[in-house]
Tab-separated table of C-alpha atoms in Angstrom:
chain	number	residue	atom	x	y	z
O	138	MET	CA	0.000	0.000	0.000
O	139	MET	CA	3.009	2.351	0.007
O	140	GLU	CA	2.851	2.413	-3.800
O	141	ARG	CA	0.357	5.270	-3.743
O	142	TRP	CA	2.841	7.473	-1.897
O	143	LYS	CA	5.601	7.189	-4.518
O	144	GLY	CA	6.622	10.595	-5.810
O	145	ARG	CA	4.517	12.433	-3.261
O	146	VAL	CA	5.824	14.933	-0.718
O	147	ALA	CA	6.380	14.320	2.982
O	148	LEU	CA	7.631	16.785	5.584
O	149	VAL	CA	9.577	15.330	8.516
O	150	THR	CA	10.458	17.725	11.325
O	151	GLY	CA	13.510	17.082	13.478
O	152	ALA	CA	14.997	14.958	10.701
O	153	SER	CA	18.684	15.337	11.540
O	154	VAL	CA	19.017	12.523	14.093
O	155	GLY	CA	17.214	9.693	15.845
O	156	ILE	CA	13.613	8.911	14.986
O	157	GLY	CA	13.318	11.751	12.466
O	158	ALA	CA	16.337	10.575	10.485
O	159	ALA	CA	15.091	6.968	10.508
O	160	VAL	CA	11.630	8.022	9.327
O	161	ALA	CA	13.067	10.232	6.580
O	162	ARG	CA	15.257	7.368	5.341
O	163	ALA	CA	12.330	4.919	5.321
O	164	LEU	CA	10.083	7.279	3.368
O	165	VAL	CA	12.810	7.958	0.790
O	166	GLN	CA	13.331	4.210	0.502
O	167	HIS	CA	9.634	3.933	-0.396
O	168	GLY	CA	9.939	6.524	-3.134
O	169	MET	CA	8.715	9.704	-1.480
O	170	LYS	CA	10.094	13.222	-1.841
O	171	VAL	CA	10.987	14.028	1.754
O	172	VAL	CA	11.647	17.519	3.057
O	173	GLY	CA	13.660	16.981	6.225
O	174	CYS	CA	13.946	20.026	8.444
O	175	ALA	CA	16.064	20.877	11.473
O	176	ARG	CA	17.934	23.837	12.898
O	177	SER	CA	21.125	22.427	11.388
O	178	VAL	CA	21.060	20.511	8.119
O	179	ASP	CA	24.606	19.094	8.015
O	180	LYS	CA	23.474	15.648	9.147
O	181	ILE	CA	20.436	15.713	6.859
O	182	GLU	CA	22.687	16.528	3.906
O	183	LYS	CA	24.864	13.538	4.802
O	184	LEU	CA	21.766	11.332	5.088
O	185	ALA	CA	20.520	12.584	1.705
O	186	ALA	CA	23.833	11.588	0.119
O	187	GLU	CA	23.614	8.150	1.753
O	188	CYS	CA	20.086	7.643	0.406
O	189	GLN	CA	21.222	8.619	-3.074
O	190	SER	CA	24.239	6.301	-2.926
O	191	ALA	CA	21.984	3.463	-1.762
O	192	GLY	CA	19.878	3.906	-4.883
O	193	TYR	CA	16.625	4.666	-3.056
O	194	SER	CA	13.835	5.701	-5.405
O	195	GLY	CA	12.884	8.806	-3.447
O	196	THR	CA	14.802	11.944	-2.569
O	197	LEU	CA	15.630	13.766	0.660
O	198	ILE	CA	15.637	17.561	0.574
O	199	PRO	CA	17.307	19.210	3.590
O	200	TYR	CA	15.697	22.402	4.861
O	201	LYS	CA	16.994	24.607	7.663
O	202	CYS	CA	14.205	25.731	9.969
O	203	ASP	CA	13.969	26.822	13.588
O	204	LEU	CA	10.610	25.461	14.720
O	205	CYS	CA	10.493	27.976	17.573
O	206	ASN	CA	10.067	30.702	14.936
O	207	GLU	CA	6.664	30.739	13.235
O	208	ASP	CA	7.931	32.946	10.407
O	209	GLU	CA	10.544	30.322	9.539
O	210	ILE	CA	7.895	27.583	9.553
O	211	LEU	CA	5.659	29.613	7.236
O	212	SER	CA	8.613	30.335	4.947
O	213	MET	CA	9.375	26.619	4.801
O	214	PHE	CA	5.822	25.767	3.740
O	215	SER	CA	5.936	28.562	1.161
O	216	ALA	CA	9.174	27.128	-0.259
O	217	ILE	CA	7.682	23.633	-0.366
O	218	LYS	CA	4.678	25.025	-2.263
O	219	THR	CA	6.916	26.787	-4.784
O	220	LEU	CA	9.319	23.895	-5.352
O	221	HIS	CA	7.177	20.797	-4.745
O	222	GLN	CA	3.516	21.979	-4.969
O	223	GLY	CA	2.793	21.158	-1.321
O	224	VAL	CA	2.775	18.626	1.505
O	225	ASP	CA	0.884	15.321	1.266
O	226	VAL	CA	2.235	13.748	4.468
O	227	CYS	CA	3.340	15.635	7.581
O	228	ILE	CA	5.372	13.823	10.225
O	229	ASN	CA	5.515	16.007	13.337
O	230	ASN	CA	8.536	14.389	14.939
O	231	ALA	CA	10.533	17.233	16.494
O	232	GLY	CA	10.440	17.248	20.286
O	233	LEU	CA	12.627	17.886	23.289
O	234	ALA	CA	12.766	17.675	27.066
O	235	HIS	CA	14.487	19.758	29.721
O	236	ASN	CA	15.104	18.906	33.370
O	237	GLU	CA	12.682	21.516	34.676
O	238	PRO	CA	10.492	20.230	37.568
O	239	LEU	CA	7.155	21.851	38.308
O	240	LEU	CA	8.286	23.165	41.705
O	241	SER	CA	11.683	24.516	40.715
O	242	GLY	CA	11.882	24.615	36.925
O	243	HIS	CA	12.890	27.607	34.850
O	244	THR	CA	10.214	29.291	32.755
O	245	GLU	CA	12.577	29.445	29.774
O	246	GLY	CA	12.838	25.658	29.704
O	247	TRP	CA	9.078	25.212	30.031
O	248	ARG	CA	8.479	27.724	27.236
O	249	ASN	CA	10.963	25.978	24.937
O	250	MET	CA	9.156	22.653	25.411
O	251	ILE	CA	5.807	24.323	24.674
O	252	ASP	CA	7.204	26.047	21.580
O	253	VAL	CA	8.647	22.867	20.041
O	254	ASN	CA	6.454	20.068	21.368
O	255	ILE	CA	3.088	21.818	21.092
O	256	LEU	CA	3.059	25.064	19.104
O	257	ALA	CA	5.377	23.980	16.276
O	258	LEU	CA	3.396	20.761	15.916
O	259	ALA	CA	0.115	22.696	15.775
O	260	ILE	CA	1.473	25.229	13.273
O	261	CYS	CA	2.899	22.529	10.983
O	262	THR	CA	-0.391	20.629	11.216
O	263	ARG	CA	-2.409	23.703	10.255
O	264	GLU	CA	-0.142	24.579	7.348
O	265	ALA	CA	0.011	20.981	6.098
O	266	TYR	CA	-3.791	20.750	6.124
O	267	GLN	CA	-4.145	24.071	4.302
O	268	SER	CA	-1.619	22.841	1.707
O	269	MET	CA	-3.668	19.690	1.161
O	270	LYS	CA	-6.983	21.555	1.080
O	271	GLU	CA	-5.951	24.145	-1.516
O	272	ARG	CA	-4.722	21.386	-3.879
O	273	GLY	CA	-7.723	19.129	-3.376
O	274	VAL	CA	-5.653	16.422	-1.699
O	275	ASN	CA	-8.189	14.191	0.046
O	276	ASP	CA	-5.943	11.324	1.144
O	277	GLY	CA	-3.158	13.107	3.012
O	278	HIS	CA	-1.888	12.026	6.390
O	279	ILE	CA	-0.658	13.859	9.482
O	280	ILE	CA	1.298	11.723	11.935
O	281	ASN	CA	2.372	13.012	15.328
O	282	ILE	CA	5.302	11.298	17.008
O	283	ASN	CA	4.113	11.343	20.596
O	284	SER	CA	5.373	9.388	23.615
O	285	MET	CA	4.103	6.946	26.205
O	286	GLY	CA	4.636	9.998	28.423
O	287	GLY	CA	1.548	11.403	26.702
O	288	HIS	CA	-0.591	8.656	28.229
O	289	ARG	CA	0.754	8.211	31.778
O	290	MET	CA	2.811	10.401	34.080
O	291	VAL	CA	6.389	9.239	34.611
O	292	PRO	CA	7.224	9.214	38.363
O	293	SER	CA	10.177	11.557	37.930
O	294	ALA	CA	10.079	15.305	38.538
O	295	ASP	CA	12.451	15.866	35.606
O	296	GLU	CA	9.822	14.473	33.229
O	297	HIS	CA	6.593	16.040	34.486
O	298	PHE	CA	6.454	19.160	32.316
O	299	TYR	CA	7.632	17.169	29.288
O	300	CYS	CA	4.829	14.648	29.906
O	301	ALA	CA	2.348	17.525	30.077
O	302	THR	CA	3.379	18.643	26.587
O	303	LYS	CA	2.958	15.076	25.325
O	304	TYR	CA	-0.491	14.815	26.911
O	305	ALA	CA	-1.232	17.895	24.815
O	306	VAL	CA	-0.103	16.015	21.689
O	307	THR	CA	-2.542	13.216	22.539
O	308	ALA	CA	-5.368	15.762	22.849
O	309	LEU	CA	-4.328	17.648	19.699
O	310	THR	CA	-4.283	14.454	17.638
O	311	GLU	CA	-7.813	13.485	18.687
O	312	GLY	CA	-9.015	17.065	18.242
O	313	LEU	CA	-7.502	17.071	14.748
O	314	ARG	CA	-9.241	13.795	13.911
O	315	GLN	CA	-12.573	15.246	14.975
O	316	GLU	CA	-12.090	18.477	13.000
O	317	LEU	CA	-11.088	16.515	9.887
O	318	ARG	CA	-14.275	14.447	10.195
O	319	GLU	CA	-16.333	17.626	10.452
O	320	THR	CA	-14.869	18.824	7.132
O	321	LYS	CA	-15.857	15.509	5.470
O	322	THR	CA	-12.287	14.975	4.260
O	323	HIS	CA	-10.482	11.646	4.090
O	324	ILE	CA	-7.240	13.184	5.346
O	325	ARG	CA	-6.164	11.096	8.322
O	326	ALA	CA	-4.565	11.916	11.676
O	327	SER	CA	-2.502	9.404	13.612
O	328	CYS	CA	-0.272	9.310	16.636
O	329	ILE	CA	2.675	7.044	17.434
O	330	SER	CA	3.601	6.819	21.108
O	331	PRO	CA	6.869	5.013	21.799
O	332	GLY	CA	8.376	4.127	25.144
O	333	ILE	CA	12.156	4.229	25.595
O	334	VAL	CA	13.919	4.583	22.237
O	335	GLU	CA	17.709	4.470	22.027
O	336	THR	CA	18.571	7.777	20.359
O	337	GLU	CA	20.376	10.984	21.340
O	338	PHE	CA	17.260	12.100	23.245
O	339	ALA	CA	18.364	11.041	26.747
O	340	PHE	CA	21.821	12.535	26.250
O	341	ARG	CA	20.258	15.864	25.326
O	342	HIS	CA	17.736	15.610	28.143
O	343	HIS	CA	20.418	14.775	30.723
O	344	ASN	CA	23.141	16.822	29.063
O	345	SER	CA	24.858	17.574	32.369
O	346	ASP	CA	24.912	13.921	33.386
O	347	PRO	CA	25.915	11.646	30.466
O	348	GLU	CA	26.288	8.654	32.785
O	349	ARG	CA	22.644	8.961	33.776
O	350	ALA	CA	21.665	9.186	30.109
O	351	ALA	CA	23.679	6.090	29.230
O	352	ALA	CA	22.104	4.196	32.129
O	353	VAL	CA	18.644	4.789	30.639
O	354	TYR	CA	19.596	2.807	27.549
O	355	GLU	CA	21.666	0.171	29.329
O	356	SER	CA	18.922	-0.851	31.767
O	357	ILE	CA	16.818	-2.725	29.179
O	358	LYS	CA	16.754	-3.629	25.489
O	359	CYS	CA	15.289	-0.418	24.098
O	360	LEU	CA	13.348	0.314	20.965
O	361	LYS	CA	15.403	1.496	18.000
O	362	ALA	CA	14.608	4.528	15.856
O	363	GLU	CA	14.007	2.101	12.980
O	364	ASP	CA	11.185	0.491	14.996
O	365	ILE	CA	9.347	3.806	15.029
O	366	ALA	CA	10.019	4.294	11.320
O	367	SER	CA	8.455	0.882	10.704
O	368	ALA	CA	5.383	1.996	12.652
O	369	VAL	CA	5.125	5.101	10.460
O	370	ILE	CA	5.218	2.925	7.338
O	371	TYR	CA	2.571	0.654	8.881
O	372	VAL	CA	0.269	3.625	9.533
O	373	LEU	CA	0.779	5.070	6.044
O	374	SER	CA	0.204	1.640	4.491
O	375	ALA	CA	-3.255	1.217	5.984
O	376	PRO	CA	-6.087	1.176	3.420
O	377	PRO	CA	-7.554	4.657	2.845
O	378	HIS	CA	-10.742	3.818	4.759
O	379	VAL	CA	-8.803	2.739	7.881
O	380	GLN	CA	-8.120	5.340	10.586
O	381	ILE	CA	-5.279	4.277	12.900
O	382	GLY	CA	-5.550	6.578	15.886
O	383	ASP	CA	-2.734	5.848	18.332
O	384	VAL	CA	0.008	3.253	18.085
O	385	GLN	CA	1.473	2.678	21.545
O	386	MET	CA	4.726	0.739	21.530
O	387	ARG	CA	7.362	0.097	24.169
O	388	PRO	CA	10.222	-2.309	24.873
O	389	VAL	CA	9.051	-5.681	26.182
O	390	GLU	CA	11.194	-5.139	29.298
O	391	GLN	CA	9.882	-1.623	30.017
O	392	VAL	CA	7.857	-1.626	33.233
O	393	SER	CA	5.641	1.442	32.800
């Protein structure tokens, strides 16, 4: 069922490393034109060259964009419209966490999580839908990369505000589904909620304590970024009449 996506355009946010890079690679492998955005595109450019060398049928187009800046997001969508007509699939993957507890956290850290995890996702969703609507695309797909933290609160003060932003993603995905139904479109909205995935995420989250970050991934056999990419392909491969709402996935050994 991925045949129908060949040659069509996907946007993947946070595509430079981890889950975003794995998703971008998988979509290119299935023949899509993938716009991969991040604040720095060096790693995306390297990934694009790797995809080309591997002979994948799609292409990866790096795009530099700071998702905390709405003007840059709007400029990105304008460029995609000019160069590639518009977005058919939007993968809202970019996300981050800071060690900012509710009782002692810094407002700057909270605001940064809101800007990236919630507002950027909502802005990209709005612009992707408008791109589909103005071109008469009735089979597009918006996929939010969420977290198990968007379904239950982790018993760690460092994670509480981050979990709150991911609960928001859960609500936004269902709200989007309902609004799409009201418009009588067949554009779909899905959410993928992984547990612990071995990426650079923990090292960025615990940037002052790399040993703690490493311990997160050494405690159990974690999910890999490629596992999440496979879930994205699964969701996109569903027949057009099938709405996959939320895919929750975690390592077998993960307790909560």
